[in-house]
Structure formats: C-alpha cells, structure tokens
Amino acid sequence: MIEFHLDRGSGVSTYLQLVHQVKHALRLGVLQPGDKLPTAKEVVARLAINPNTVLKAYRELEREGLAIGRPGQGTFVRRSLRTADAGEQARLAAQLSAWVGQARRAGLDQEDVEALFASVLMDSFRRSA
C-alpha cells in the first residue's frame, strides 16, 4: 500500500504530487497491477487535503491508463511502469546509494546531489538521443 506524503513548499500542485508518487511506486514495483489505491477518504484523513484533489489525481491516473475506478470498490492499479527486472533494479539502487554516500561524505547536501544528478542524467540522455 502506498502512503502519500506532501511537500507543500515544492511548488508542484498537490494532485500532481499524488500522481507522481503513484508513478514512482509503479516504476519501483511497490505497486502492482490489481493493487488497490487508498480511498479518497483515507488520503484526506492522512494529508488533510480536499477530497476533490485526490479524485482529480485518480482521474489523471485513469486517463493515463494506469488505474481503473470500480464503482463501490475503489481505484485499482491497471498496469505497471516497471521496465527493469527486480534484480537489476536492486543492483542499480545499491550502486546509486553508494554514490550518494560518497557525495555526502564529499560535503554535498541534498540540493547539491539533486542538481548534480539531474545534470548528469540530462547530459546522458541528450548524448544518446
């Protein structure tokens, strides 16, 4: 089960934060096809947001074909976004974790690491395009 959280200072709308968190969970295999998403009532109770915000996020996921609403039952994951096998993804996560550890020991803070990672990521995909 996914547990949503909000970064109220991110500048990203609340419904998009929910959509992004579901997509990340689908990419990481935390959510699988058939899994039930928390009800709007559960998300509202946890995050203190408007129920329409949750419904808007779920409608967006349905529009993208990632979720399906079943009247009276809830919203369920329709398909995964996972592209690498679980073992390969775990290996890459371990390498990335080691790299982040090296960056922190070098004195980089979270924003430094995010900026460096985004830069390298963008360069890598730009070169391969």
Coordinates of N, CA, C and O in Angstrom, one line a residue:
M1 N 0.9 -1.2 0.0 CA 0.0 0.0 0.0 C 0.9 1.2 0.0 O 1.9 1.3 0.7
I2 N 0.5 2.2 -0.8 CA 1.3 3.4 -0.9 C 0.8 4.4 0.2 O -0.3 4.4 0.5
E3 N 1.8 5.1 0.8 CA 1.4 6.1 1.7 C 1.9 7.4 1.1 O 3.1 7.6 0.9
F4 N 0.9 8.3 0.8 CA 1.3 9.5 0.2 C 1.8 10.5 1.2 O 1.5 10.5 2.4
H5 N 2.7 11.4 0.7 CA 3.2 12.5 1.6 C 3.2 13.7 0.7 O 3.3 13.6 -0.6
L6 N 3.2 14.9 1.3 CA 3.2 16.1 0.5 C 4.4 17.0 0.9 O 4.9 17.0 2.0
D7 N 4.9 17.7 -0.1 CA 6.0 18.7 0.0 C 5.3 20.0 -0.3 O 5.2 20.4 -1.5
R8 N 4.8 20.7 0.7 CA 4.0 21.9 0.5 C 4.8 23.0 0.0 O 4.3 24.0 -0.5
G9 N 6.1 22.9 0.0 CA 7.0 24.0 -0.5 C 7.5 23.7 -1.8 O 8.4 24.5 -2.3
S10 N 7.1 22.6 -2.5 CA 7.7 22.2 -3.7 C 7.3 23.1 -4.9 O 8.0 23.1 -5.9
G11 N 6.1 23.7 -4.8 CA 5.6 24.4 -6.0 C 4.8 23.5 -6.9 O 4.3 24.0 -7.9
V12 N 4.8 22.2 -6.7 CA 4.1 21.3 -7.5 C 2.7 21.1 -6.9 O 2.6 20.9 -5.7
S13 N 1.7 21.1 -7.7 CA 0.3 21.0 -7.2 C 0.1 19.7 -6.5 O 0.8 18.7 -6.8
T14 N -0.8 19.7 -5.5 CA -1.0 18.6 -4.7 C -1.4 17.3 -5.5 O -0.9 16.3 -5.3
Y15 N -2.3 17.5 -6.4 CA -2.8 16.4 -7.2 C -1.7 15.8 -8.0 O -1.6 14.6 -8.1
L16 N -0.8 16.6 -8.6 CA 0.3 16.1 -9.3 C 1.4 15.4 -8.4 O 2.0 14.4 -8.9
Q17 N 1.5 15.8 -7.2 CA 2.4 15.1 -6.3 C 1.9 13.7 -6.1 O 2.6 12.7 -6.0
L18 N 0.5 13.6 -5.9 CA 0.0 12.2 -5.7 C 0.2 11.4 -7.0 O 0.5 10.2 -6.9
V19 N 0.0 12.0 -8.2 CA 0.2 11.3 -9.4 C 1.6 10.8 -9.5 O 1.9 9.6 -9.9
H20 N 2.5 11.7 -9.3 CA 4.0 11.3 -9.4 C 4.3 10.2 -8.4 O 5.1 9.3 -8.7
Q21 N 3.8 10.3 -7.2 CA 4.1 9.2 -6.2 C 3.6 7.9 -6.6 O 4.3 6.9 -6.4
V22 N 2.4 7.9 -7.3 CA 1.9 6.6 -7.8 C 2.8 6.1 -8.9 O 3.2 4.9 -9.0
K23 N 3.2 7.0 -9.8 CA 4.1 6.6 -10.9 C 5.4 6.1 -10.4 O 5.9 5.1 -10.9
H24 N 6.0 6.7 -9.4 CA 7.2 6.2 -8.8 C 7.0 4.8 -8.2 O 7.9 3.9 -8.4
A25 N 5.9 4.6 -7.5 CA 5.7 3.3 -6.9 C 5.5 2.3 -8.0 O 5.9 1.1 -7.8
L26 N 4.9 2.6 -9.1 CA 4.7 1.7 -10.2 C 6.1 1.4 -10.9 O 6.4 0.2 -11.3
R27 N 7.0 2.3 -11.0 CA 8.3 2.1 -11.6 C 9.2 1.3 -10.6 O 10.0 0.5 -11.1
L28 N 9.0 1.4 -9.3 CA 9.8 0.7 -8.4 C 9.2 -0.7 -8.0 O 9.9 -1.4 -7.2
G29 N 8.0 -0.9 -8.5 CA 7.4 -2.2 -8.2 C 6.7 -2.3 -6.8 O 6.3 -3.3 -6.3
V30 N 6.6 -1.1 -6.2 CA 5.9 -1.0 -4.9 C 4.4 -1.3 -5.1 O 3.8 -1.9 -4.3
L31 N 3.9 -0.8 -6.2 CA 2.5 -1.1 -6.6 C 2.5 -2.0 -7.8 O 3.3 -1.8 -8.7
Q32 N 1.6 -2.9 -7.8 CA 1.5 -3.9 -8.9 C 0.1 -3.9 -9.4 O -0.9 -3.4 -8.8
P33 N -0.1 -4.3 -10.7 CA -1.4 -4.3 -11.2 C -2.4 -5.1 -10.3 O -2.0 -6.2 -9.8
G34 N -3.5 -4.6 -10.1 CA -4.5 -5.2 -9.2 C -4.5 -4.6 -7.8 O -5.5 -4.8 -7.1
D35 N -3.4 -3.9 -7.4 CA -3.4 -3.3 -6.1 C -4.4 -2.2 -6.0 O -4.6 -1.5 -6.9
K36 N -4.9 -2.1 -4.8 CA -5.9 -1.0 -4.6 C -5.2 0.2 -4.0 O -4.4 0.1 -3.1
L37 N -5.6 1.4 -4.6 CA -5.0 2.6 -4.1 C -5.9 3.0 -2.8 O -7.0 2.6 -2.7
P38 N -5.3 3.8 -1.9 CA -6.0 4.2 -0.8 C -7.3 5.0 -1.2 O -7.3 5.7 -2.2
T39 N -8.4 4.9 -0.4 CA -9.6 5.6 -0.8 C -9.3 7.1 -0.6 O -8.4 7.5 0.1
A40 N -10.1 7.9 -1.3 CA -10.0 9.4 -1.1 C -10.2 9.7 0.4 O -9.5 10.6 0.9
K41 N -11.1 9.1 1.1 CA -11.3 9.3 2.5 C -10.1 9.1 3.3 O -9.7 9.8 4.2
E42 N -9.3 8.0 3.0 CA -8.1 7.7 3.7 C -7.0 8.7 3.5 O -6.3 9.1 4.4
V43 N -6.9 9.1 2.2 CA -5.9 10.1 1.8 C -6.2 11.5 2.5 O -5.3 12.1 3.0
V44 N -7.5 11.8 2.5 CA -7.9 13.1 3.1 C -7.6 13.1 4.6 O -7.1 14.1 5.1
A45 N -7.9 12.0 5.2 CA -7.6 11.9 6.7 C -6.2 12.0 7.0 O -5.8 12.6 8.0
R46 N -5.3 11.4 6.1 CA -3.9 11.4 6.4 C -3.2 12.8 6.1 O -2.3 13.2 6.8
L47 N -3.7 13.4 5.0 CA -3.0 14.6 4.5 C -3.7 15.9 4.7 O -3.2 17.0 4.4
A48 N -5.0 15.8 5.1 CA -5.8 17.0 5.4 C -5.9 17.8 4.1 O -5.5 19.0 4.1
I49 N -6.3 17.2 3.0 CA -6.5 17.9 1.7 C -7.9 17.7 1.3 O -8.7 16.9 1.8
N50 N -8.3 18.4 0.3 CA -9.7 18.4 -0.2 C -9.9 17.0 -1.0 O -9.0 16.6 -1.8
P51 N -11.0 16.3 -0.7 CA -11.2 15.1 -1.4 C -11.2 15.2 -3.0 O -10.8 14.3 -3.7
N52 N -11.6 16.4 -3.5 CA -11.6 16.5 -4.9 C -10.2 16.5 -5.5 O -10.0 16.1 -6.6
T53 N -9.2 16.9 -4.7 CA -7.8 16.8 -5.1 C -7.4 15.3 -5.3 O -6.7 15.0 -6.3
V54 N -7.8 14.5 -4.4 CA -7.5 13.0 -4.6 C -8.2 12.5 -5.8 O -7.6 11.8 -6.6
L55 N -9.4 12.8 -5.9 CA -10.2 12.3 -7.1 C -9.6 12.8 -8.4 O -9.6 12.1 -9.4
K56 N -9.1 14.1 -8.4 CA -8.5 14.6 -9.6 C -7.2 13.8 -9.9 O -7.0 13.5 -11.1
A57 N -6.5 13.5 -8.9 CA -5.3 12.7 -9.2 C -5.6 11.3 -9.7 O -5.0 10.8 -10.7
Y58 N -6.6 10.7 -9.1 CA -7.1 9.3 -9.6 C -7.6 9.4 -11.0 O -7.4 8.5 -11.8
R59 N -8.4 10.5 -11.3 CA -8.9 10.6 -12.7 C -7.7 10.7 -13.7 O -7.7 10.2 -14.8
E60 N -6.7 11.5 -13.3 CA -5.5 11.6 -14.2 C -4.8 10.2 -14.4 O -4.4 9.9 -15.5
L61 N -4.7 9.5 -13.3 CA -4.1 8.1 -13.4 C -5.0 7.2 -14.3 O -4.5 6.4 -15.1
E62 N -6.3 7.4 -14.2 CA -7.2 6.6 -15.1 C -7.0 7.1 -16.6 O -7.0 6.3 -17.5
R63 N -6.9 8.4 -16.8 CA -6.8 9.0 -18.1 C -5.5 8.4 -18.8 O -5.5 8.1 -20.0
E64 N -4.5 8.2 -18.0 CA -3.2 7.7 -18.5 C -3.2 6.2 -18.6 O -2.2 5.6 -19.0
G65 N -4.3 5.6 -18.2 CA -4.4 4.1 -18.3 C -3.6 3.4 -17.2 O -3.4 2.2 -17.3
L66 N -3.3 4.1 -16.1 CA -2.5 3.4 -15.1 C -3.4 2.9 -14.0 O -3.0 2.1 -13.2
A67 N -4.6 3.4 -13.9 CA -5.5 3.0 -12.8 C -6.9 2.8 -13.4 O -7.2 3.4 -14.5
I68 N -7.8 2.1 -12.6 CA -9.2 2.0 -13.1 C -10.0 2.1 -11.8 O -9.7 1.5 -10.8
G69 N -11.1 2.9 -11.9 CA -12.0 3.0 -10.9 C -13.1 2.0 -11.0 O -13.6 1.8 -12.1
R70 N -13.5 1.3 -9.9 CA -14.5 0.4 -9.9 C -15.6 0.9 -8.9 O -15.3 0.9 -7.7
P71 N -16.7 1.3 -9.4 CA -17.8 1.9 -8.5 C -18.1 1.0 -7.3 O -18.3 -0.2 -7.5
G72 N -18.0 1.6 -6.2 CA -18.3 0.9 -4.9 C -17.2 0.1 -4.4 O -17.2 -0.4 -3.3
Q73 N -16.1 0.0 -5.1 CA -14.9 -0.9 -4.7 C -13.7 -0.1 -4.5 O -12.8 -0.4 -3.7
G74 N -13.5 1.0 -5.3 CA -12.3 1.8 -5.2 C -11.5 2.0 -6.5 O -12.0 1.7 -7.5
T75 N -10.3 2.4 -6.4 CA -9.4 2.6 -7.5 C -8.3 1.6 -7.5 O -7.6 1.5 -6.4
F76 N -8.0 1.0 -8.6 CA -7.0 -0.1 -8.6 C -6.0 0.2 -9.7 O -6.3 0.8 -10.7
V77 N -4.8 -0.3 -9.4 CA -3.7 -0.2 -10.4 C -4.0 -1.1 -11.6 O -4.4 -2.3 -11.5
R78 N -3.9 -0.5 -12.8 CA -4.2 -1.2 -14.0 C -3.0 -1.8 -14.7 O -3.0 -2.9 -15.2
R79 N -1.9 -1.0 -14.7 CA -0.7 -1.6 -15.3 C 0.6 -1.0 -14.6 O 0.5 0.0 -13.9
S80 N 1.7 -1.7 -14.7 CA 2.9 -1.3 -14.1 C 3.7 -0.4 -15.1 O 3.5 -0.4 -16.3
L81 N 4.6 0.3 -14.5 CA 5.6 1.1 -15.3 C 7.0 0.6 -15.2 O 8.0 1.2 -15.7
R82 N 7.1 -0.5 -14.5 CA 8.4 -1.1 -14.3 C 9.0 -1.6 -15.6 O 8.4 -2.4 -16.3
T83 N 10.3 -1.2 -15.9 CA 10.9 -1.7 -17.1 C 12.1 -2.6 -16.9 O 12.4 -3.4 -17.8
A84 N 12.8 -2.5 -15.8 CA 13.9 -3.4 -15.5 C 13.4 -4.5 -14.6 O 12.5 -4.3 -13.8
D85 N 14.1 -5.6 -14.6 CA 13.7 -6.7 -13.7 C 14.1 -6.3 -12.3 O 15.0 -5.4 -12.1
A86 N 13.5 -6.9 -11.3 CA 13.7 -6.6 -9.9 C 15.1 -6.7 -9.5 O 15.7 -5.8 -8.7
G87 N 15.9 -7.7 -9.9 CA 17.2 -7.9 -9.5 C 18.1 -6.8 -10.1 O 19.0 -6.2 -9.3
E88 N 17.9 -6.4 -11.3 CA 18.7 -5.4 -11.9 C 18.4 -4.0 -11.3 O 19.3 -3.2 -11.0
Q89 N 17.2 -3.8 -11.0 CA 16.8 -2.5 -10.3 C 17.4 -2.5 -8.9 O 17.9 -1.4 -8.5
A90 N 17.4 -3.6 -8.2 CA 18.0 -3.6 -6.9 C 19.5 -3.3 -6.9 O 20.1 -2.6 -6.1
R91 N 20.2 -3.9 -8.0 CA 21.6 -3.7 -8.1 C 21.9 -2.2 -8.4 O 22.8 -1.6 -7.8
L92 N 21.1 -1.6 -9.3 CA 21.3 -0.2 -9.6 C 21.1 0.7 -8.4 O 21.8 1.7 -8.2
A93 N 20.0 0.3 -7.6 CA 19.7 1.1 -6.4 C 20.9 1.0 -5.4 O 21.2 2.1 -4.8
A94 N 21.5 -0.1 -5.3 CA 22.6 -0.2 -4.4 C 23.8 0.6 -4.9 O 24.5 1.3 -4.1
Q95 N 24.1 0.6 -6.2 CA 25.2 1.4 -6.7 C 24.9 2.9 -6.5 O 25.8 3.7 -6.2
L96 N 23.6 3.3 -6.8 CA 23.3 4.7 -6.6 C 23.4 5.1 -5.1 O 23.8 6.2 -4.8
S97 N 23.0 4.2 -4.2 CA 23.0 4.5 -2.8 C 24.5 4.7 -2.4 O 24.8 5.6 -1.6
A98 N 25.4 3.9 -2.9 CA 26.8 4.0 -2.6 C 27.3 5.4 -3.2 O 28.1 6.1 -2.5
W99 N 26.9 5.7 -4.4 CA 27.3 7.0 -4.9 C 26.8 8.2 -4.1 O 27.6 9.1 -3.8
V100 N 25.6 8.1 -3.7 CA 25.0 9.2 -2.8 C 25.8 9.3 -1.5 O 26.1 10.4 -1.0
G101 N 26.2 8.2 -1.0 CA 27.0 8.2 0.2 C 28.4 8.9 0.0 O 28.8 9.7 0.8
Q102 N 29.0 8.6 -1.1 CA 30.2 9.3 -1.5 C 30.0 10.8 -1.6 O 30.9 11.6 -1.2
A103 N 28.9 11.2 -2.3 CA 28.6 12.6 -2.4 C 28.4 13.3 -1.1 O 28.9 14.4 -0.9
R104 N 27.8 12.6 -0.2 CA 27.5 13.2 1.2 C 28.8 13.3 1.9 O 29.1 14.3 2.6
R105 N 29.7 12.3 1.8 CA 31.0 12.4 2.5 C 31.9 13.4 1.9 O 32.7 14.0 2.6
A106 N 31.6 13.8 0.6 CA 32.4 14.9 0.0 C 31.8 16.2 0.4 O 32.4 17.3 -0.1
G107 N 30.8 16.3 1.1 CA 30.2 17.5 1.6 C 29.0 18.1 0.9 O 28.6 19.2 1.1
L108 N 28.5 17.3 -0.1 CA 27.4 17.8 -0.9 C 26.1 17.6 0.0 O 25.9 16.6 0.6
D109 N 25.2 18.6 -0.1 CA 23.9 18.5 0.6 C 22.9 17.9 -0.4 O 23.2 17.7 -1.6
Q110 N 21.7 17.7 0.0 CA 20.6 17.1 -0.8 C 20.4 17.9 -2.1 O 20.3 17.3 -3.2
E111 N 20.4 19.2 -2.0 CA 20.1 20.0 -3.2 C 21.3 19.9 -4.2 O 21.2 19.9 -5.4
D112 N 22.6 19.9 -3.6 CA 23.8 19.7 -4.5 C 23.7 18.4 -5.2 O 24.0 18.3 -6.4
V113 N 23.3 17.3 -4.5 CA 23.2 16.0 -5.1 C 22.2 15.9 -6.2 O 22.4 15.4 -7.3
E114 N 21.0 16.5 -5.9 CA 19.9 16.6 -6.8 C 20.3 17.3 -8.1 O 20.1 16.9 -9.2
A115 N 21.0 18.4 -7.9 CA 21.4 19.2 -9.1 C 22.5 18.5 -9.9 O 22.4 18.5 -11.2
L116 N 23.4 17.9 -9.2 CA 24.5 17.1 -10.0 C 23.9 15.9 -10.7 O 24.2 15.7 -11.9
F117 N 23.0 15.2 -10.0 CA 22.3 14.0 -10.6 C 21.5 14.4 -11.8 O 21.6 13.8 -12.9
A118 N 20.7 15.5 -11.7 CA 19.9 16.0 -12.8 C 20.7 16.4 -14.0 O 20.4 16.1 -15.1
S119 N 21.9 17.0 -13.7 CA 22.8 17.5 -14.8 C 23.3 16.3 -15.5 O 23.3 16.3 -16.8
V120 N 23.8 15.3 -14.8 CA 24.4 14.1 -15.4 C 23.4 13.3 -16.2 O 23.6 12.9 -17.3
L121 N 22.2 13.2 -15.6 CA 21.1 12.5 -16.2 C 20.7 13.2 -17.5 O 20.6 12.5 -18.6
M122 N 20.6 14.5 -17.5 CA 20.2 15.2 -18.7 C 21.2 15.1 -19.8 O 20.9 14.8 -20.9
D123 N 22.5 15.2 -19.4 CA 23.6 15.1 -20.4 C 23.6 13.7 -21.0 O 23.8 13.5 -22.2
S124 N 23.4 12.7 -20.2 CA 23.4 11.3 -20.6 C 22.3 11.1 -21.7 O 22.6 10.5 -22.7
F125 N 21.1 11.5 -21.4 CA 20.0 11.2 -22.3 C 20.2 12.1 -23.6 O 19.7 11.7 -24.6
R126 N 20.7 13.3 -23.4 CA 20.9 14.2 -24.5 C 21.9 13.6 -25.5 O 21.7 13.7 -26.7
R127 N 23.0 13.0 -25.0 CA 24.0 12.4 -25.8 C 23.5 11.2 -26.6 O 23.9 10.9 -27.7
S128 N 22.6 10.4 -25.9 CA 22.1 9.2 -26.6 C 20.9 9.5 -27.5 O 20.5 8.5 -28.2
A129 N 20.4 10.7 -27.5 CA 19.2 11.0 -28.4 C 19.6 11.2 -29.8 O 20.7 11.4 -30.2

